[in-house]
Coordinates of C-alpha atoms in Angstrom, one line a residue:
X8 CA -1.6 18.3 -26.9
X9 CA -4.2 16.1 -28.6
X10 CA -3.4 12.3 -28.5
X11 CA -6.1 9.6 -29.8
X12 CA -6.1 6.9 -27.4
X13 CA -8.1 3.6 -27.5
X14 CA -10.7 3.4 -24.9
X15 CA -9.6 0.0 -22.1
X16 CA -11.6 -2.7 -22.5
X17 CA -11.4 -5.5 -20.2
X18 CA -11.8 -8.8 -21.5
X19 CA -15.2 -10.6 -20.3
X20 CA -13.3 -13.5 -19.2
X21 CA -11.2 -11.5 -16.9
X22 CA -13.8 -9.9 -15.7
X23 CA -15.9 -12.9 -14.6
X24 CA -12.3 -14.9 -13.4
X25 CA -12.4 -11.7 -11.4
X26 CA -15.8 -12.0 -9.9
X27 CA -15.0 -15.5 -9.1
X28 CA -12.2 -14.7 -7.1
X29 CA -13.5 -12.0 -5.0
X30 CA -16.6 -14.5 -4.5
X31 CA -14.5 -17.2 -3.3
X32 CA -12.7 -14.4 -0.9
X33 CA -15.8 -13.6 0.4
X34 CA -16.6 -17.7 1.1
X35 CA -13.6 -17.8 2.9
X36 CA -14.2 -15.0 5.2
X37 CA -17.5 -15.7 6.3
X38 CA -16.0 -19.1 6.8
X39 CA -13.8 -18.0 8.5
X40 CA -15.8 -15.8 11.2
X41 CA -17.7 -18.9 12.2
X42 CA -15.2 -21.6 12.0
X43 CA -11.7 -19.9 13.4
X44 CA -12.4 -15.7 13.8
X45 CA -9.2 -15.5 16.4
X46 CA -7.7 -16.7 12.3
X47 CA -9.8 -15.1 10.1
X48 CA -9.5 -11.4 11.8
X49 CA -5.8 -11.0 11.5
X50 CA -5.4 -11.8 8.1
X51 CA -8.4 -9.2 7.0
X52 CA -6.7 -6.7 9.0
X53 CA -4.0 -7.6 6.4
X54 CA -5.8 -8.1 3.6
X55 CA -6.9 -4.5 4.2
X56 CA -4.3 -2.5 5.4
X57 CA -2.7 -4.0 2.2
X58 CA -5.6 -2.7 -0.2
X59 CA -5.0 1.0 1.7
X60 CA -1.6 0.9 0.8
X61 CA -1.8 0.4 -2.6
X62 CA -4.3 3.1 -3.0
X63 CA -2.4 5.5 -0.8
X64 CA 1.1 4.6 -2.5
X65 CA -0.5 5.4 -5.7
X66 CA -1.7 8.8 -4.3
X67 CA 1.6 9.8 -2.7
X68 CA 3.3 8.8 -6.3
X69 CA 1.0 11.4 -7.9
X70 CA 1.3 14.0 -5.5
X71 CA 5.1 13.6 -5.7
X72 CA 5.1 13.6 -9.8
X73 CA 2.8 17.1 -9.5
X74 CA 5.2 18.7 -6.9
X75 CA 8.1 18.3 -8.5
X76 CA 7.1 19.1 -11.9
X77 CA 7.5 15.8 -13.4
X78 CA 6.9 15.8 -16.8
X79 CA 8.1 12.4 -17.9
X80 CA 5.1 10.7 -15.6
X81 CA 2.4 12.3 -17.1
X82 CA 1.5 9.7 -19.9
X83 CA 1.0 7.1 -17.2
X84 CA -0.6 9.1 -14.7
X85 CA -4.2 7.4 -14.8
X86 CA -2.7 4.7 -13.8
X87 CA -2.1 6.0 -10.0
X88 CA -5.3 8.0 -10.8
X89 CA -7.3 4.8 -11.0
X90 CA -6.1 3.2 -8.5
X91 CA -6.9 5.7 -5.8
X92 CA -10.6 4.7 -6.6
X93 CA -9.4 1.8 -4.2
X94 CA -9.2 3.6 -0.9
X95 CA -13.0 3.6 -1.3
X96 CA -13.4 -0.1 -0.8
X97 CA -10.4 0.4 1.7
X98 CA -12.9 2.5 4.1
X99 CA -15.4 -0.1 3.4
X100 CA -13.0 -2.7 4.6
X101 CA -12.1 -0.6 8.1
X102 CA -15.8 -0.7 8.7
X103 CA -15.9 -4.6 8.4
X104 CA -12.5 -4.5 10.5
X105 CA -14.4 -2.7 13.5
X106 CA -16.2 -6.5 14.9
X107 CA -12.8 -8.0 14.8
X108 CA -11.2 -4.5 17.0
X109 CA -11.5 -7.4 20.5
X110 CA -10.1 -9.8 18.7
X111 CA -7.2 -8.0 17.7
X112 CA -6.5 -5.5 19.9
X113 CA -5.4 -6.2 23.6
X114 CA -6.2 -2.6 25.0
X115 CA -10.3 -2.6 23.4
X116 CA -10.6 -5.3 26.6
X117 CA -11.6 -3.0 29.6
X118 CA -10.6 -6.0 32.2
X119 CA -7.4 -6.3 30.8
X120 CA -7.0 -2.3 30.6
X121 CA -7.9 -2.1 34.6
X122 CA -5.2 -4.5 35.3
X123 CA -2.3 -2.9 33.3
X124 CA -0.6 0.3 34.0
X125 CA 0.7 1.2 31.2
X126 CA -2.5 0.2 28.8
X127 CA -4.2 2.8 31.7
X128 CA -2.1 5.1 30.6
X129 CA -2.5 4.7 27.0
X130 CA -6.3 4.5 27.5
X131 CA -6.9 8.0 26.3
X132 CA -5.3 7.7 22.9
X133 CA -6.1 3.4 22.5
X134 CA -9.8 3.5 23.6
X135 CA -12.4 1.5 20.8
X136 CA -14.9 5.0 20.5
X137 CA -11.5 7.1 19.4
X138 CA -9.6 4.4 17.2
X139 CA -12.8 4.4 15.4
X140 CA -13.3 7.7 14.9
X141 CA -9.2 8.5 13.8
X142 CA -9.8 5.3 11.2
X143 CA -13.0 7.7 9.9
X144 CA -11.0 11.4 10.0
X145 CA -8.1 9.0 7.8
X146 CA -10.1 7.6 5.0
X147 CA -11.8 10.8 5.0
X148 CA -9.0 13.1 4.5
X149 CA -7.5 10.4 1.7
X150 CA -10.7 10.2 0.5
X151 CA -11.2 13.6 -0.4
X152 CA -7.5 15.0 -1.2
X153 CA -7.0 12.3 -3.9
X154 CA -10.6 12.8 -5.4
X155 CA -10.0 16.4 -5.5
X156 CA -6.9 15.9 -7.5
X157 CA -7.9 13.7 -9.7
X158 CA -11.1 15.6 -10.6
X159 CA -8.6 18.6 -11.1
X160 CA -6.9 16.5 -13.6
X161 CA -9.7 14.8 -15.5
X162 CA -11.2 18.2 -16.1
X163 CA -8.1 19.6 -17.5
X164 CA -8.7 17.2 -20.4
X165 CA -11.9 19.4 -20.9
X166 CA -10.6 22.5 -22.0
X167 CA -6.3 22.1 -21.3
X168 CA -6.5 25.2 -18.7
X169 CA -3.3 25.5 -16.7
X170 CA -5.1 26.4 -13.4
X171 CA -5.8 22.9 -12.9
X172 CA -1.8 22.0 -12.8
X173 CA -1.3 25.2 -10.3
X174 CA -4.0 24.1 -8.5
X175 CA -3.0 20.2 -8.3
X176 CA 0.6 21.7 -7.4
X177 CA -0.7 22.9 -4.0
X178 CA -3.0 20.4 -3.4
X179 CA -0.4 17.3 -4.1
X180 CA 2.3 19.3 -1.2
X181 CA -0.8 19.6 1.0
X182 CA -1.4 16.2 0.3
X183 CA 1.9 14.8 1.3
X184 CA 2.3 16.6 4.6
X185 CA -1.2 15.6 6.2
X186 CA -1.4 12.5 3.9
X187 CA 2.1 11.6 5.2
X188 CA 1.1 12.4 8.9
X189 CA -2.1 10.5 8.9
X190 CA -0.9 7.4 7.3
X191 CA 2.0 7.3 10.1
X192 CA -0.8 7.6 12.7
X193 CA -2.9 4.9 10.7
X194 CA 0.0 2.6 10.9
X195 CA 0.3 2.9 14.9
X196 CA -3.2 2.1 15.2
X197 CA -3.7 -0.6 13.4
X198 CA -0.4 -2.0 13.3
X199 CA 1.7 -0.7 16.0
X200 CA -0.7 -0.6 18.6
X201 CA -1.5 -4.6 18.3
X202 CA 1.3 -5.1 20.5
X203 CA 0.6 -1.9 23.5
X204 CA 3.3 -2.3 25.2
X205 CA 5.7 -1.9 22.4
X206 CA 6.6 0.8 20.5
X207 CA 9.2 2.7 18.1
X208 CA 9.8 6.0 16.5
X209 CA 10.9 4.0 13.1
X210 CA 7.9 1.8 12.7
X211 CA 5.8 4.5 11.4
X212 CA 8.3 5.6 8.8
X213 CA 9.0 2.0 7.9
X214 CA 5.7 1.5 7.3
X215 CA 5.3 4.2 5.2
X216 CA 8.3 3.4 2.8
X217 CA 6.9 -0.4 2.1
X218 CA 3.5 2.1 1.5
X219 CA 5.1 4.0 -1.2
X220 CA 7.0 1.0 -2.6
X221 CA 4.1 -1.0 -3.0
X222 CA 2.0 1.8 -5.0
X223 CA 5.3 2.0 -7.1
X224 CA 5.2 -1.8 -8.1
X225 CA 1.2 -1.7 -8.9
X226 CA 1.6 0.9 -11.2
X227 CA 4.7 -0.9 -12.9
X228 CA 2.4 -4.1 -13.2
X229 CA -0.7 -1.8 -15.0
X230 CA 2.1 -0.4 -17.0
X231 CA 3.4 -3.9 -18.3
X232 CA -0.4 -5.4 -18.4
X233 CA -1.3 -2.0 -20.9
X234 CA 1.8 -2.1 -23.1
X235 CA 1.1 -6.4 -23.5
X236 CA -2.3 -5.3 -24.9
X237 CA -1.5 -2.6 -27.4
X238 CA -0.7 0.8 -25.8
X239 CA 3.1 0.3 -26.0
X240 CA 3.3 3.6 -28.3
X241 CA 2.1 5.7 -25.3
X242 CA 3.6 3.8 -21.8
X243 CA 7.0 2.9 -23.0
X244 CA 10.2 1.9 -21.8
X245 CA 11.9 5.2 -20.5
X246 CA 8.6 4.6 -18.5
X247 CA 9.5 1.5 -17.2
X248 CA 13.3 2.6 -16.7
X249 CA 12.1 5.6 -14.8
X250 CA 9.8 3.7 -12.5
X251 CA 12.5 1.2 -12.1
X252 CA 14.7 3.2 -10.8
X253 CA 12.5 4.9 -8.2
X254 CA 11.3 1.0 -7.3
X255 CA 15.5 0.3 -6.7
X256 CA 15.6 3.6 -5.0
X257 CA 13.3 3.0 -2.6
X258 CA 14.1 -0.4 -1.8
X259 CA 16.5 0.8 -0.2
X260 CA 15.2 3.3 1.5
X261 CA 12.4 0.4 3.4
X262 CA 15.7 -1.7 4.4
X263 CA 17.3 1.4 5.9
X264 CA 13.9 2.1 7.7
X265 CA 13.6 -2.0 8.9
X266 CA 17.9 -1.7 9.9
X267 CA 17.6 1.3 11.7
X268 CA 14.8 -0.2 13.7
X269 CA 16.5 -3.1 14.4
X270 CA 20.0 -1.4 15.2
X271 CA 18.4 0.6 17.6
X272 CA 16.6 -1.9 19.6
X273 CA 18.9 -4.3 19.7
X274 CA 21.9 -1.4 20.9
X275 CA 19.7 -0.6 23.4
X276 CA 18.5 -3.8 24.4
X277 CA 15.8 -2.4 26.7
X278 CA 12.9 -5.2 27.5
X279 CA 10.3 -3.7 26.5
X280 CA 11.5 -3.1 23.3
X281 CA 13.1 -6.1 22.3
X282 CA 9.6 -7.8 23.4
X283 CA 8.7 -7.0 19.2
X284 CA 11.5 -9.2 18.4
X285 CA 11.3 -12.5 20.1
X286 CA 9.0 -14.3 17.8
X287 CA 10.4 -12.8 14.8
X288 CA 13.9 -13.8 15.3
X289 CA 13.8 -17.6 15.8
X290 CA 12.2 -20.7 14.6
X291 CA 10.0 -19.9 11.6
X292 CA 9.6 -16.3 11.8
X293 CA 12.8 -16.3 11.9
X294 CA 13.4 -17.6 8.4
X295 CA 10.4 -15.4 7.2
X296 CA 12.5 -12.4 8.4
X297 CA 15.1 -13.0 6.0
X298 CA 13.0 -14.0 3.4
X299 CA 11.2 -10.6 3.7
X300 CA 15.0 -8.1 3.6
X301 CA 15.2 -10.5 0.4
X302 CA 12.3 -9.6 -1.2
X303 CA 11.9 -6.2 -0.3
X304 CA 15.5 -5.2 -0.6
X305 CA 18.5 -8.0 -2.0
X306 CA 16.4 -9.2 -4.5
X307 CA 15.5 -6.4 -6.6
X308 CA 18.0 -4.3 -5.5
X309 CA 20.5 -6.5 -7.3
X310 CA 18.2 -7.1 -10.3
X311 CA 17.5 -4.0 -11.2
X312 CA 21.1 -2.4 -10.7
X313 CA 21.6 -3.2 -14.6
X314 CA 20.0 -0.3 -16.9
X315 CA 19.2 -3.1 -19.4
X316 CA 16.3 -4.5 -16.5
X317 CA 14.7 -1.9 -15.8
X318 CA 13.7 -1.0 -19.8
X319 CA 12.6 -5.0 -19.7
X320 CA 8.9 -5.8 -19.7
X321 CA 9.4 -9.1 -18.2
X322 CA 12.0 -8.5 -15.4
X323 CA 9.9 -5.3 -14.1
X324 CA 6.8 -7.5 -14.0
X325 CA 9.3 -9.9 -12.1
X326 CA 10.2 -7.7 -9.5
X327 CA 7.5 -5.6 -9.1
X328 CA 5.5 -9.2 -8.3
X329 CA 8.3 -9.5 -5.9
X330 CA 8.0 -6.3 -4.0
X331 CA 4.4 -6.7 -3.6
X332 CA 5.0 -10.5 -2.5
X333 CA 7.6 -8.9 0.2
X334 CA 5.1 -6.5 1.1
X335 CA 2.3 -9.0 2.1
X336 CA 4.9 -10.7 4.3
X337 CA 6.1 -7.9 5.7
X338 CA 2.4 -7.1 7.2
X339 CA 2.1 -10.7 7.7
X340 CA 5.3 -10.8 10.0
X341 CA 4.2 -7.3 12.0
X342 CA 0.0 -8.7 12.1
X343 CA 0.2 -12.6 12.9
X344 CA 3.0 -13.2 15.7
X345 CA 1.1 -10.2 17.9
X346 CA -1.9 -12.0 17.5
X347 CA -2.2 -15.5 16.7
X348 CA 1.1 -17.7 17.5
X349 CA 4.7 -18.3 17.7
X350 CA 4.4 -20.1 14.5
X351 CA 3.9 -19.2 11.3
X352 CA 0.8 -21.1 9.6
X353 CA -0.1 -20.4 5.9
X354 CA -3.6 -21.8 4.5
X355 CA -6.8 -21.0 3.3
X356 CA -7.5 -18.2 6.0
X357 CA -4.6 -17.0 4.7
X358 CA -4.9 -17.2 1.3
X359 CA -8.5 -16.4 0.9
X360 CA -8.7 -13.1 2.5
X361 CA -5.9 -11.3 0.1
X362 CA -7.3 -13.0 -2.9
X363 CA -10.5 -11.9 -2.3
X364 CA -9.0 -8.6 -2.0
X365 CA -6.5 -8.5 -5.1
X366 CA -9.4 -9.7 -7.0
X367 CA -11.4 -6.4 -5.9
X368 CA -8.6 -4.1 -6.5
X369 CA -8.2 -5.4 -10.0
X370 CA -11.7 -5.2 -10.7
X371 CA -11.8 -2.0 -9.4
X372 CA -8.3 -0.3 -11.3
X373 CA -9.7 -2.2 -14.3
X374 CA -13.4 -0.3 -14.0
X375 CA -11.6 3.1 -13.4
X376 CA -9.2 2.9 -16.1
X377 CA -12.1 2.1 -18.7
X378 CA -13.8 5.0 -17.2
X379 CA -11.7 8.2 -18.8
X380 CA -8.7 8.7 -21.6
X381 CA -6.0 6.7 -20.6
X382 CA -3.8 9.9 -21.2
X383 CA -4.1 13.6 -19.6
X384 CA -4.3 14.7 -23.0
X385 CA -4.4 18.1 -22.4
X386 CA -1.9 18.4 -20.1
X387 CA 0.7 21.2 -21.0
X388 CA 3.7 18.7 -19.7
X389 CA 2.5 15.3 -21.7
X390 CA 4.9 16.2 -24.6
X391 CA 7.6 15.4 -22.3
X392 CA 6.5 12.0 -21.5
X393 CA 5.8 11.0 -24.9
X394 CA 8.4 9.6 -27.7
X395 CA 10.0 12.0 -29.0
X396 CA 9.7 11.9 -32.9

């Protein structure tokens, strides 16, 4: 099916507001490294982990629409498409992230390994040479499988051949079984593993639903953002309703990840394991905590129970800014009390370091989109994503 679509253009003031923010991310990082690194470090490791999840919730949200024969996603599928081009600047960030690995990570000390047991015994999975090289085989393996689908894609716009679809169909399940694996594993290592002596069979999981929720929300904001400038006639509101619904859907499947955790650690109330929860429980993290269940769960779980909200440009904006609010604290909350303090601080090592980086993925999505159709036009299911008549 032929469809005449506009080319994106950015506006030149976005672009340079843009530039200006990624510049004054920059500032504060470099900053940062000389004025308070055992500061600056945790927050990048944010700041980055949250950049590769929005470009791997976007990936797992195309896979998912190609394995199950979603037609009624197709129209809005460069969206996801163009913001895989982030995991790029994701690898780019895990190389920066490798100086900070001693100030992060309690095992890449070897005095402090030689005096603990159990980091001994950890030492031949948490060693600096083979975190390294997993972080590598990751971004490669991401890398590559979403490149390769999206090419598959772009092409099919060439000449409409249904190989391409077939061929995306196998790549997307591939996709999802060694993408799902190696995002669990990425989570350990850069998340889990910041406190050694703790650990939980949910975390991985949990991890990967705020992943997948996340890449749902960004997609929902491009969505609004395109239909505010002019392309309502090709994203529209079933759209919005449909996305809506997987948002609410998944919502709920992140607080059943983060209560199932908790149950089970507090049932068994083993030391060891409880250890995670001590700082997150009382004084300030404590109220953090709660904040976060609200914003990744209460909040728009409530808000977007009503059909009505979910086919509303303004209320999705709402709580897909929410959601992606909620998932900066939920890293915040797993990163800062392992490796800072028992109190919550928020400032401009805070601040700086995921503007910097929102800046970038913006700039980024906004490049890619301009880049190619905004439409699979030759896609033999976009007649089921478009208005009908």
């Amino acid at each position: 099916m032929m469809l005449d679509v506009p080319v994106l253009k950015v506006p030149l003031g976005v672009r340079r507001l843009l530039g200006l923010l990624m510049g004054f991310g920059l500032l504060v990082f470099v900053l940062g490294l000389w004025i308070t690194p055992e500061r600056i470090w945790p927050n990048f490791l944010i700041a980055e982990y949250y950049l590769m999840s929005l470009g791997l919730g976007a990936s797992f949200l195309i896979a998912v629409l190609y394995v199950t024969n979603a037609g009624w996603g197709v129209a809005f599928r460069r969206i996801p498409e163009a913001i895989t081009s982030t995991l790029v600047a994701a690898a780019v960030g895990a190389v920066v992230l490798i100086p900070g690995i001693h100030h992060l990570y309690h095992w890449s000390h070897q005095d402090a390994v030689a005096e603990d047991a159990i980091l001994q015994a950890k030492s031949a999975w948490l060693n600096q040479e083979f975190f390294i090289l997993r972080l590598a085989l990751y971004f490669l393996v991401w890398i590559f499988m979403s490149r390769v689908i999206v090419r598959n894609s772009v092409r099919q716009d060439l000449d409409g051949d249904l190989v391409y679809t077939h061929r995306n169909v196998r790549n997307s399940a591939i996709f999802i079984i060694v993408g799902g694996y190696t995002t669990c594993l990425a989570a350990i290592d850069l998340l889990m593993s910041l406190q050694p002596h703790w650990y939980s069979t949910v975390f991985a999981w949990m991890s990967l639903a705020g992943m997948f929720l996340s890449g749902l929300a960004i997609v929902v904001v491009f969505l609004v953002i395109l239909r505010k400038m002019g392309y309502d006639n090709v994203f529209t509101t079933d759209h919005l309703h449909d996305l809506g619904k997987l948002m609410h859907g998944f919502c709920f499947f992140w607080v059943y990840m983060w209560v199932s955790q908790h149950m089970l650690i507090w049932y068994s109330n083993i030391p060891e394991e409880t250890t995670y929860y001590i700082f997150r429980h009382f004084g300030g993290w404590g109220s953090l905590s709660f904040l976060n269940v609200l914003l990744n769960w209460l909040i728009p779980f409530i808000l977007l129970l009503p059909r009505v909200n979910k086919r509303d440009d303004k209320v999705m904006m709402q709580m897909a800014i929410v959601i992606l609010v909620g998932r900066w604290l939920d890293l915040y909350i797993m990163v800062m009390p392992a490796t800072f303090g028992a109190e919550p601080l928020l400032g401009i090592w805070e601040i700086g370091p995921m503007v910097g980086v929102l800046a970038l993925f913006f700039w980024i999505v906004f490049r890619a989109l301009g880049k190619r159709k905004l439409v699979p036009t030759r896609d033999p299911y976009l007649c089921e994503s478009l208005p009908q008549g």
